[in-house]
Amino acid sequence: MRNAINFVAFQLVWFAAVGGAAHSLWWAGPAAFLVFAAYHLRRGVRARGDLRLMVLALGLGFVTDTLMAATGMSSYASAVPPAPLAPLWILSLWAGFAFTLNHSMHWLTARPLLVSPLAAIVGPLSYYGASRVWGAVTITAPLMHAVGLLGLCWLLSMAVLSLAARRFARAPDDSVAMPLMRSP
């Protein structure tokens, strides 16, 4: 049940971030992520590993989306901070995604040779959907160039994140006391 909640909560973060950006509400994604993070980290279970994954995912997301904006291959609606930096709303997606890797998406991280090529396809499709359906991202380069760069970034990012998730999940003491939060 917790994995189902984790999966649904991340989807809500995705819709808040992308839908919010499309409607000039740059803060909606980060706010939804903060609610997700508060719920997710309240138990303290695997919190240390999840926080490490989040920092790693934020770094990978920052590089990926800043690269896309700096090269002119894409532009982002509600870009706070402004281009060429990756906007906060898309970084909240990367951070939220990290919280799924040892939980609802654990089955993916156990198969890095499968998930990396899959991410090279699904990652760019997510951007394409955010572009075509929501208007939150505008792909300004020739589509195949942008999709190719995104696919490569997602392939490499998922390989790194999958290996890191497996490593962080094996940490001997992965719980961390969170102030004002108790385990049930």
Short mmCIF file of N, CA and C in Angstrom, two decimals:
data_model
loop_
_atom_site.label_atom_id
_atom_site.label_comp_id
_atom_site.label_asym_id
_atom_site.label_seq_id
_atom_site.Cartn_x
_atom_site.Cartn_y
_atom_site.Cartn_z
N MET A 1 0.82 -1.20 0.00
CA MET A 1 0.00 0.00 0.00
C MET A 1 0.86 1.26 0.00
N ARG A 2 1.98 1.22 0.76
CA ARG A 2 2.85 2.39 0.80
C ARG A 2 3.45 2.69 -0.57
N ASN A 3 3.77 1.64 -1.33
CA ASN A 3 4.31 1.86 -2.68
C ASN A 3 3.27 2.50 -3.58
N ALA A 4 2.02 2.12 -3.44
CA ALA A 4 0.96 2.71 -4.25
C ALA A 4 0.80 4.19 -3.90
N ILE A 5 0.86 4.51 -2.62
CA ILE A 5 0.76 5.90 -2.20
C ILE A 5 1.95 6.69 -2.73
N ASN A 6 3.13 6.10 -2.66
CA ASN A 6 4.34 6.73 -3.16
C ASN A 6 4.20 7.04 -4.65
N PHE A 7 3.70 6.08 -5.42
CA PHE A 7 3.53 6.24 -6.86
C PHE A 7 2.52 7.34 -7.18
N VAL A 8 1.37 7.29 -6.52
CA VAL A 8 0.31 8.28 -6.77
C VAL A 8 0.77 9.67 -6.34
N ALA A 9 1.46 9.75 -5.21
CA ALA A 9 1.93 11.05 -4.73
C ALA A 9 2.91 11.67 -5.72
N PHE A 10 3.80 10.85 -6.30
CA PHE A 10 4.71 11.42 -7.29
C PHE A 10 3.96 11.90 -8.52
N GLN A 11 2.93 11.17 -8.94
CA GLN A 11 2.14 11.61 -10.09
C GLN A 11 1.48 12.96 -9.80
N LEU A 12 1.03 13.14 -8.57
CA LEU A 12 0.43 14.43 -8.19
C LEU A 12 1.48 15.56 -8.23
N VAL A 13 2.69 15.25 -7.81
CA VAL A 13 3.78 16.23 -7.91
C VAL A 13 4.01 16.58 -9.38
N TRP A 14 4.01 15.56 -10.25
CA TRP A 14 4.23 15.79 -11.68
C TRP A 14 3.15 16.72 -12.24
N PHE A 15 1.89 16.42 -11.94
CA PHE A 15 0.80 17.26 -12.46
C PHE A 15 0.84 18.67 -11.88
N ALA A 16 1.17 18.79 -10.60
CA ALA A 16 1.27 20.12 -9.98
C ALA A 16 2.40 20.92 -10.62
N ALA A 17 3.55 20.27 -10.83
CA ALA A 17 4.70 20.97 -11.39
C ALA A 17 4.45 21.39 -12.83
N VAL A 18 4.05 20.45 -13.66
CA VAL A 18 3.86 20.73 -15.09
C VAL A 18 2.64 21.61 -15.31
N GLY A 19 1.53 21.26 -14.68
CA GLY A 19 0.32 22.08 -14.81
C GLY A 19 0.50 23.46 -14.23
N GLY A 20 1.17 23.53 -13.09
CA GLY A 20 1.44 24.83 -12.49
C GLY A 20 2.31 25.70 -13.38
N ALA A 21 3.37 25.13 -13.92
CA ALA A 21 4.25 25.89 -14.81
C ALA A 21 3.50 26.37 -16.04
N ALA A 22 2.64 25.53 -16.56
CA ALA A 22 1.87 25.90 -17.75
C ALA A 22 0.90 27.06 -17.47
N HIS A 23 0.53 27.22 -16.21
CA HIS A 23 -0.41 28.28 -15.83
C HIS A 23 0.26 29.38 -15.00
N SER A 24 1.56 29.56 -15.18
CA SER A 24 2.35 30.61 -14.52
C SER A 24 2.38 30.47 -13.00
N LEU A 25 2.25 29.25 -12.51
CA LEU A 25 2.34 28.99 -11.07
C LEU A 25 3.61 28.19 -10.81
N TRP A 26 4.77 28.86 -10.94
CA TRP A 26 6.06 28.18 -10.82
C TRP A 26 6.22 27.49 -9.48
N TRP A 27 5.55 27.96 -8.46
CA TRP A 27 5.69 27.45 -7.10
C TRP A 27 4.88 26.18 -6.84
N ALA A 28 3.96 25.83 -7.71
CA ALA A 28 3.07 24.68 -7.46
C ALA A 28 3.85 23.37 -7.37
N GLY A 29 4.81 23.16 -8.25
CA GLY A 29 5.62 21.94 -8.21
C GLY A 29 6.47 21.84 -6.95
N PRO A 30 7.23 22.88 -6.63
CA PRO A 30 8.01 22.82 -5.40
C PRO A 30 7.13 22.65 -4.15
N ALA A 31 5.97 23.29 -4.13
CA ALA A 31 5.07 23.14 -2.98
C ALA A 31 4.56 21.70 -2.88
N ALA A 32 4.16 21.13 -4.00
CA ALA A 32 3.69 19.74 -3.99
C ALA A 32 4.81 18.79 -3.59
N PHE A 33 6.03 19.08 -4.06
CA PHE A 33 7.16 18.24 -3.66
C PHE A 33 7.39 18.32 -2.16
N LEU A 34 7.31 19.51 -1.57
CA LEU A 34 7.53 19.64 -0.13
C LEU A 34 6.50 18.84 0.67
N VAL A 35 5.26 18.81 0.22
CA VAL A 35 4.23 18.00 0.88
C VAL A 35 4.58 16.52 0.73
N PHE A 36 4.97 16.12 -0.47
CA PHE A 36 5.38 14.73 -0.73
C PHE A 36 6.57 14.35 0.14
N ALA A 37 7.56 15.22 0.22
CA ALA A 37 8.76 14.95 1.02
C ALA A 37 8.41 14.83 2.50
N ALA A 38 7.55 15.71 3.00
CA ALA A 38 7.15 15.65 4.41
C ALA A 38 6.45 14.33 4.71
N TYR A 39 5.56 13.90 3.83
CA TYR A 39 4.89 12.61 4.02
C TYR A 39 5.89 11.47 3.91
N HIS A 40 6.71 11.51 2.90
CA HIS A 40 7.63 10.42 2.62
C HIS A 40 8.68 10.26 3.72
N LEU A 41 9.18 11.34 4.23
CA LEU A 41 10.26 11.27 5.22
C LEU A 41 9.77 11.15 6.66
N ARG A 42 8.48 11.19 6.88
CA ARG A 42 7.96 11.17 8.23
C ARG A 42 8.30 9.89 8.98
N ARG A 43 8.44 8.80 8.26
CA ARG A 43 8.71 7.51 8.90
C ARG A 43 10.19 7.37 9.26
N GLY A 44 11.05 8.05 8.55
CA GLY A 44 12.47 7.90 8.79
C GLY A 44 13.07 6.66 8.15
N VAL A 45 12.23 5.79 7.56
CA VAL A 45 12.71 4.57 6.93
C VAL A 45 13.39 4.91 5.62
N ARG A 46 14.62 4.48 5.49
CA ARG A 46 15.42 4.75 4.30
C ARG A 46 15.60 6.24 4.01
N ALA A 47 15.38 7.06 4.98
CA ALA A 47 15.43 8.51 4.76
C ALA A 47 16.82 8.95 4.31
N ARG A 48 17.85 8.43 4.94
CA ARG A 48 19.20 8.86 4.59
C ARG A 48 19.51 8.52 3.12
N GLY A 49 19.21 7.30 2.72
CA GLY A 49 19.44 6.90 1.33
C GLY A 49 18.59 7.69 0.36
N ASP A 50 17.33 7.95 0.74
CA ASP A 50 16.44 8.73 -0.13
C ASP A 50 16.92 10.17 -0.25
N LEU A 51 17.41 10.74 0.83
CA LEU A 51 17.93 12.10 0.76
C LEU A 51 19.18 12.17 -0.10
N ARG A 52 20.03 11.16 -0.01
CA ARG A 52 21.23 11.13 -0.87
C ARG A 52 20.83 11.01 -2.34
N LEU A 53 19.84 10.16 -2.60
CA LEU A 53 19.35 10.02 -3.98
C LEU A 53 18.76 11.33 -4.48
N MET A 54 18.05 12.03 -3.59
CA MET A 54 17.45 13.30 -3.98
C MET A 54 18.53 14.31 -4.37
N VAL A 55 19.58 14.40 -3.59
CA VAL A 55 20.67 15.33 -3.91
C VAL A 55 21.32 14.96 -5.24
N LEU A 56 21.55 13.66 -5.44
CA LEU A 56 22.13 13.20 -6.70
C LEU A 56 21.20 13.50 -7.87
N ALA A 57 19.90 13.21 -7.71
CA ALA A 57 18.93 13.48 -8.78
C ALA A 57 18.83 14.97 -9.07
N LEU A 58 18.88 15.80 -8.04
CA LEU A 58 18.85 17.25 -8.26
C LEU A 58 20.06 17.70 -9.08
N GLY A 59 21.22 17.14 -8.79
CA GLY A 59 22.41 17.48 -9.57
C GLY A 59 22.29 17.06 -11.02
N LEU A 60 21.82 15.82 -11.23
CA LEU A 60 21.65 15.33 -12.60
C LEU A 60 20.58 16.13 -13.34
N GLY A 61 19.49 16.44 -12.65
CA GLY A 61 18.41 17.23 -13.27
C GLY A 61 18.86 18.64 -13.59
N PHE A 62 19.63 19.22 -12.68
CA PHE A 62 20.14 20.58 -12.91
C PHE A 62 21.02 20.59 -14.16
N VAL A 63 21.91 19.61 -14.27
CA VAL A 63 22.80 19.55 -15.44
C VAL A 63 21.98 19.32 -16.71
N THR A 64 21.07 18.35 -16.68
CA THR A 64 20.26 18.03 -17.87
C THR A 64 19.45 19.22 -18.35
N ASP A 65 18.67 19.81 -17.45
CA ASP A 65 17.75 20.86 -17.88
C ASP A 65 18.44 22.20 -18.09
N THR A 66 19.53 22.45 -17.39
CA THR A 66 20.31 23.65 -17.67
C THR A 66 20.99 23.49 -19.03
N LEU A 67 21.49 22.31 -19.34
CA LEU A 67 22.08 22.04 -20.65
C LEU A 67 21.05 22.25 -21.76
N MET A 68 19.84 21.75 -21.55
CA MET A 68 18.80 21.93 -22.56
C MET A 68 18.49 23.41 -22.79
N ALA A 69 18.40 24.17 -21.69
CA ALA A 69 18.07 25.60 -21.81
C ALA A 69 19.27 26.39 -22.35
N ALA A 70 20.46 26.08 -21.86
CA ALA A 70 21.65 26.84 -22.27
C ALA A 70 22.00 26.63 -23.74
N THR A 71 21.71 25.45 -24.27
CA THR A 71 22.00 25.19 -25.68
C THR A 71 20.87 25.67 -26.59
N GLY A 72 19.80 26.15 -25.99
CA GLY A 72 18.67 26.63 -26.78
C GLY A 72 17.80 25.51 -27.33
N MET A 73 17.98 24.30 -26.83
CA MET A 73 17.15 23.19 -27.32
C MET A 73 15.76 23.20 -26.72
N SER A 74 15.61 23.85 -25.57
CA SER A 74 14.28 23.94 -24.97
C SER A 74 14.19 25.21 -24.15
N SER A 75 12.96 25.61 -23.90
CA SER A 75 12.70 26.71 -22.98
C SER A 75 11.56 26.26 -22.07
N TYR A 76 11.52 26.83 -20.90
CA TYR A 76 10.59 26.39 -19.87
C TYR A 76 9.64 27.51 -19.48
N ALA A 77 8.38 27.18 -19.36
CA ALA A 77 7.38 28.13 -18.88
C ALA A 77 7.66 28.38 -17.40
N SER A 78 7.28 29.53 -16.94
CA SER A 78 7.43 29.89 -15.52
C SER A 78 8.83 29.59 -15.02
N ALA A 79 9.84 30.05 -15.76
CA ALA A 79 11.23 29.74 -15.44
C ALA A 79 11.74 30.62 -14.29
N VAL A 80 11.71 30.04 -13.12
CA VAL A 80 12.28 30.66 -11.92
C VAL A 80 13.27 29.67 -11.35
N PRO A 81 14.56 29.98 -11.36
CA PRO A 81 15.24 31.16 -11.89
C PRO A 81 15.19 31.17 -13.41
N PRO A 82 15.50 32.31 -14.00
CA PRO A 82 15.40 32.41 -15.46
C PRO A 82 16.47 31.61 -16.19
N ALA A 83 16.23 31.39 -17.46
CA ALA A 83 17.17 30.66 -18.32
C ALA A 83 18.51 31.36 -18.28
N PRO A 84 19.58 30.66 -18.36
CA PRO A 84 19.70 29.29 -18.82
C PRO A 84 19.65 28.25 -17.70
N LEU A 85 19.28 28.63 -16.49
CA LEU A 85 19.24 27.67 -15.39
C LEU A 85 17.96 26.86 -15.42
N ALA A 86 18.04 25.62 -14.94
CA ALA A 86 16.86 24.76 -14.83
C ALA A 86 15.89 25.39 -13.84
N PRO A 87 14.60 25.45 -14.18
CA PRO A 87 13.63 26.06 -13.27
C PRO A 87 13.34 25.16 -12.06
N LEU A 88 12.90 25.80 -10.98
CA LEU A 88 12.61 25.08 -9.75
C LEU A 88 11.53 24.02 -9.93
N TRP A 89 10.53 24.31 -10.77
CA TRP A 89 9.44 23.35 -10.90
C TRP A 89 9.93 22.04 -11.51
N ILE A 90 10.87 22.09 -12.44
CA ILE A 90 11.36 20.85 -13.04
C ILE A 90 12.34 20.14 -12.10
N LEU A 91 13.06 20.90 -11.30
CA LEU A 91 13.93 20.29 -10.30
C LEU A 91 13.12 19.57 -9.23
N SER A 92 11.93 20.10 -8.94
CA SER A 92 11.06 19.40 -7.97
C SER A 92 10.63 18.04 -8.52
N LEU A 93 10.53 17.92 -9.83
CA LEU A 93 10.21 16.62 -10.43
C LEU A 93 11.36 15.64 -10.26
N TRP A 94 12.57 16.10 -10.47
CA TRP A 94 13.74 15.23 -10.29
C TRP A 94 13.84 14.80 -8.83
N ALA A 95 13.63 15.73 -7.91
CA ALA A 95 13.71 15.39 -6.48
C ALA A 95 12.61 14.40 -6.09
N GLY A 96 11.40 14.63 -6.58
CA GLY A 96 10.31 13.70 -6.29
C GLY A 96 10.54 12.33 -6.89
N PHE A 97 11.08 12.30 -8.09
CA PHE A 97 11.39 11.03 -8.74
C PHE A 97 12.37 10.22 -7.92
N ALA A 98 13.34 10.90 -7.32
CA ALA A 98 14.33 10.20 -6.47
C ALA A 98 13.64 9.48 -5.32
N PHE A 99 12.56 10.04 -4.80
CA PHE A 99 11.85 9.41 -3.68
C PHE A 99 11.06 8.17 -4.10
N THR A 100 10.97 7.91 -5.39
CA THR A 100 10.27 6.69 -5.83
C THR A 100 11.23 5.53 -6.06
N LEU A 101 12.51 5.82 -6.18
CA LEU A 101 13.47 4.80 -6.64
C LEU A 101 13.67 3.64 -5.68
N ASN A 102 13.55 3.84 -4.40
CA ASN A 102 13.65 2.74 -3.44
C ASN A 102 12.29 2.30 -2.93
N HIS A 103 11.25 2.75 -3.60
CA HIS A 103 9.89 2.46 -3.14
C HIS A 103 9.05 1.95 -4.31
N SER A 104 8.20 2.78 -4.87
CA SER A 104 7.30 2.30 -5.92
C SER A 104 8.03 1.91 -7.21
N MET A 105 9.20 2.45 -7.44
CA MET A 105 9.96 2.12 -8.65
C MET A 105 11.16 1.21 -8.34
N HIS A 106 11.14 0.58 -7.19
CA HIS A 106 12.26 -0.27 -6.78
C HIS A 106 12.55 -1.36 -7.81
N TRP A 107 11.53 -1.88 -8.42
CA TRP A 107 11.71 -2.95 -9.41
C TRP A 107 12.56 -2.49 -10.59
N LEU A 108 12.56 -1.18 -10.85
CA LEU A 108 13.39 -0.65 -11.93
C LEU A 108 14.86 -0.58 -11.55
N THR A 109 15.11 -0.13 -10.33
CA THR A 109 16.51 0.05 -9.93
C THR A 109 17.23 -1.28 -9.78
N ALA A 110 16.48 -2.35 -9.62
CA ALA A 110 17.10 -3.68 -9.53
C ALA A 110 17.56 -4.17 -10.91
N ARG A 111 17.17 -3.47 -11.97
CA ARG A 111 17.50 -3.87 -13.34
C ARG A 111 18.10 -2.70 -14.12
N PRO A 112 19.31 -2.25 -13.76
CA PRO A 112 19.87 -1.07 -14.44
C PRO A 112 20.09 -1.25 -15.94
N LEU A 113 20.32 -2.48 -16.39
CA LEU A 113 20.51 -2.69 -17.83
C LEU A 113 19.20 -2.58 -18.60
N LEU A 114 18.09 -2.74 -17.91
CA LEU A 114 16.78 -2.57 -18.53
C LEU A 114 16.30 -1.13 -18.39
N VAL A 115 16.47 -0.57 -17.20
CA VAL A 115 15.89 0.74 -16.93
C VAL A 115 16.59 1.88 -17.67
N SER A 116 17.87 1.78 -17.87
CA SER A 116 18.58 2.88 -18.54
C SER A 116 18.11 3.08 -19.98
N PRO A 117 18.05 2.02 -20.81
CA PRO A 117 17.50 2.24 -22.17
C PRO A 117 16.02 2.63 -22.14
N LEU A 118 15.27 2.09 -21.19
CA LEU A 118 13.87 2.47 -21.06
C LEU A 118 13.75 3.95 -20.72
N ALA A 119 14.61 4.44 -19.82
CA ALA A 119 14.60 5.86 -19.45
C ALA A 119 14.96 6.74 -20.63
N ALA A 120 15.81 6.23 -21.53
CA ALA A 120 16.19 7.01 -22.72
C ALA A 120 14.99 7.24 -23.63
N ILE A 121 13.95 6.42 -23.47
CA ILE A 121 12.73 6.59 -24.26
C ILE A 121 11.67 7.34 -23.46
N VAL A 122 11.42 6.89 -22.23
CA VAL A 122 10.34 7.44 -21.42
C VAL A 122 10.64 8.86 -20.95
N GLY A 123 11.91 9.15 -20.60
CA GLY A 123 12.27 10.50 -20.16
C GLY A 123 11.91 11.56 -21.20
N PRO A 124 12.40 11.42 -22.45
CA PRO A 124 12.03 12.39 -23.48
C PRO A 124 10.52 12.44 -23.76
N LEU A 125 9.84 11.30 -23.65
CA LEU A 125 8.38 11.30 -23.85
C LEU A 125 7.68 12.16 -22.82
N SER A 126 8.20 12.16 -21.60
CA SER A 126 7.63 12.99 -20.54
C SER A 126 7.77 14.48 -20.89
N TYR A 127 8.92 14.85 -21.41
CA TYR A 127 9.14 16.23 -21.84
C TYR A 127 8.23 16.57 -23.03
N TYR A 128 8.10 15.63 -23.94
CA TYR A 128 7.24 15.83 -25.10
C TYR A 128 5.79 16.05 -24.67
N GLY A 129 5.33 15.24 -23.70
CA GLY A 129 3.98 15.41 -23.17
C GLY A 129 3.81 16.76 -22.47
N ALA A 130 4.82 17.14 -21.70
CA ALA A 130 4.77 18.45 -21.02
C ALA A 130 4.76 19.57 -22.04
N SER A 131 5.35 19.33 -23.20
CA SER A 131 5.39 20.32 -24.26
C SER A 131 4.07 20.38 -25.02
N ARG A 132 3.65 19.25 -25.54
CA ARG A 132 2.47 19.21 -26.42
C ARG A 132 1.14 19.34 -25.69
N VAL A 133 1.02 18.68 -24.57
CA VAL A 133 -0.26 18.67 -23.87
C VAL A 133 -0.41 19.88 -22.96
N TRP A 134 0.66 20.23 -22.23
CA TRP A 134 0.57 21.26 -21.21
C TRP A 134 1.16 22.60 -21.64
N GLY A 135 2.13 22.59 -22.53
CA GLY A 135 2.81 23.83 -22.91
C GLY A 135 3.80 24.32 -21.86
N ALA A 136 4.24 23.44 -20.97
CA ALA A 136 5.17 23.82 -19.91
C ALA A 136 6.61 23.86 -20.41
N VAL A 137 6.89 23.11 -21.46
CA VAL A 137 8.22 23.06 -22.06
C VAL A 137 8.04 23.33 -23.55
N THR A 138 8.95 24.10 -24.12
CA THR A 138 8.95 24.31 -25.56
C THR A 138 10.26 23.76 -26.10
N ILE A 139 10.16 22.80 -26.97
CA ILE A 139 11.35 22.24 -27.60
C ILE A 139 11.64 23.12 -28.81
N THR A 140 12.76 23.86 -28.72
CA THR A 140 13.07 24.87 -29.73
C THR A 140 14.06 24.37 -30.78
N ALA A 141 14.78 23.32 -30.46
CA ALA A 141 15.73 22.74 -31.42
C ALA A 141 14.96 21.78 -32.33
N PRO A 142 15.58 21.31 -33.38
CA PRO A 142 14.93 20.24 -34.12
C PRO A 142 14.59 19.10 -33.15
N LEU A 143 13.39 18.61 -33.27
CA LEU A 143 12.85 17.64 -32.32
C LEU A 143 13.78 16.45 -32.11
N MET A 144 14.32 15.90 -33.15
CA MET A 144 15.17 14.72 -33.03
C MET A 144 16.47 15.03 -32.28
N HIS A 145 17.01 16.23 -32.43
CA HIS A 145 18.22 16.61 -31.69
C HIS A 145 17.92 16.71 -30.20
N ALA A 146 16.82 17.39 -29.88
CA ALA A 146 16.45 17.56 -28.47
C ALA A 146 16.12 16.22 -27.83
N VAL A 147 15.36 15.39 -28.54
CA VAL A 147 15.01 14.07 -28.00
C VAL A 147 16.26 13.21 -27.84
N GLY A 148 17.18 13.31 -28.77
CA GLY A 148 18.43 12.56 -28.67
C GLY A 148 19.25 12.97 -27.46
N LEU A 149 19.38 14.28 -27.23
CA LEU A 149 20.14 14.76 -26.08
C LEU A 149 19.43 14.39 -24.78
N LEU A 150 18.12 14.57 -24.74
CA LEU A 150 17.36 14.17 -23.54
C LEU A 150 17.49 12.68 -23.29
N GLY A 151 17.40 11.89 -24.35
CA GLY A 151 17.52 10.43 -24.20
C GLY A 151 18.87 10.03 -23.64
N LEU A 152 19.92 10.66 -24.13
CA LEU A 152 21.27 10.37 -23.62
C LEU A 152 21.39 10.78 -22.15
N CYS A 153 20.89 11.97 -21.82
CA CYS A 153 20.95 12.43 -20.42
C CYS A 153 20.17 11.50 -19.50
N TRP A 154 18.99 11.07 -19.93
CA TRP A 154 18.18 10.17 -19.10
C TRP A 154 18.81 8.78 -19.02
N LEU A 155 19.40 8.30 -20.07
CA LEU A 155 20.08 7.01 -20.04
C LEU A 155 21.19 7.04 -18.99
N LEU A 156 22.03 8.05 -19.05
CA LEU A 156 23.13 8.18 -18.10
C LEU A 156 22.63 8.44 -16.68
N SER A 157 21.63 9.31 -16.55
CA SER A 157 21.09 9.62 -15.23
C SER A 157 20.49 8.39 -14.56
N MET A 158 19.74 7.60 -15.30
CA MET A 158 19.12 6.42 -14.69
C MET A 158 20.15 5.36 -14.36
N ALA A 159 21.19 5.25 -15.15
CA ALA A 159 22.25 4.30 -14.81
C ALA A 159 22.88 4.70 -13.48
N VAL A 160 23.19 5.97 -13.32
CA VAL A 160 23.79 6.46 -12.08
C VAL A 160 22.81 6.32 -10.92
N LEU A 161 21.56 6.75 -11.12
CA LEU A 161 20.57 6.69 -10.04
C LEU A 161 20.25 5.25 -9.64
N SER A 162 20.18 4.34 -10.59
CA SER A 162 19.90 2.94 -10.27
C SER A 162 21.01 2.34 -9.42
N LEU A 163 22.23 2.58 -9.82
CA LEU A 163 23.35 2.05 -9.04
C LEU A 163 23.42 2.69 -7.66
N ALA A 164 23.17 3.98 -7.60
CA ALA A 164 23.18 4.68 -6.31
C ALA A 164 22.04 4.20 -5.42
N ALA A 165 20.87 3.99 -5.99
CA ALA A 165 19.73 3.52 -5.19
C ALA A 165 20.03 2.17 -4.57
N ARG A 166 20.62 1.29 -5.34
CA ARG A 166 20.97 -0.02 -4.80
C ARG A 166 22.02 0.09 -3.70
N ARG A 167 22.97 0.96 -3.90
CA ARG A 167 24.03 1.14 -2.89
C ARG A 167 23.46 1.77 -1.63
N PHE A 168 22.68 2.83 -1.77
CA PHE A 168 22.14 3.53 -0.61
C PHE A 168 21.13 2.68 0.15
N ALA A 169 20.43 1.79 -0.54
CA ALA A 169 19.44 0.92 0.12
C ALA A 169 20.13 -0.11 1.01
N ARG A 170 21.41 -0.40 0.74
CA ARG A 170 22.13 -1.39 1.54
C ARG A 170 22.85 -0.77 2.74
N ALA A 171 22.69 0.53 2.94
CA ALA A 171 23.38 1.18 4.05
C ALA A 171 22.96 0.53 5.37
N PRO A 172 23.90 0.30 6.29
CA PRO A 172 23.58 -0.40 7.53
C PRO A 172 22.57 0.33 8.40
N ASP A 173 22.68 1.62 8.55
CA ASP A 173 21.71 2.38 9.33
C ASP A 173 21.20 3.50 8.46
N ASP A 174 20.10 3.24 7.80
CA ASP A 174 19.59 4.19 6.82
C ASP A 174 18.52 5.10 7.40
N SER A 175 18.21 4.95 8.65
CA SER A 175 17.17 5.83 9.22
C SER A 175 17.85 7.06 9.80
N VAL A 176 17.12 8.13 9.79
CA VAL A 176 17.62 9.38 10.34
C VAL A 176 16.45 10.03 11.07
N ALA A 177 16.70 10.52 12.25
CA ALA A 177 15.63 11.16 13.01
C ALA A 177 15.29 12.50 12.38
N MET A 178 14.02 12.68 12.10
CA MET A 178 13.57 13.94 11.52
C MET A 178 12.91 14.75 12.63
N PRO A 179 13.30 16.00 12.83
CA PRO A 179 12.71 16.79 13.89
C PRO A 179 11.21 16.95 13.69
N LEU A 180 10.49 16.86 14.80
CA LEU A 180 9.04 17.02 14.83
C LEU A 180 8.28 15.97 14.05
N MET A 181 8.94 14.88 13.69
CA MET A 181 8.26 13.80 12.97
C MET A 181 8.52 12.50 13.72
N ARG A 182 7.47 11.72 13.86
CA ARG A 182 7.60 10.45 14.55
C ARG A 182 7.22 9.31 13.62
N SER A 183 7.84 8.18 13.87
CA SER A 183 7.43 6.98 13.14
C SER A 183 6.17 6.44 13.79
N PRO A 184 5.25 5.88 13.00
CA PRO A 184 4.01 5.34 13.58
C PRO A 184 4.30 4.11 14.41
#
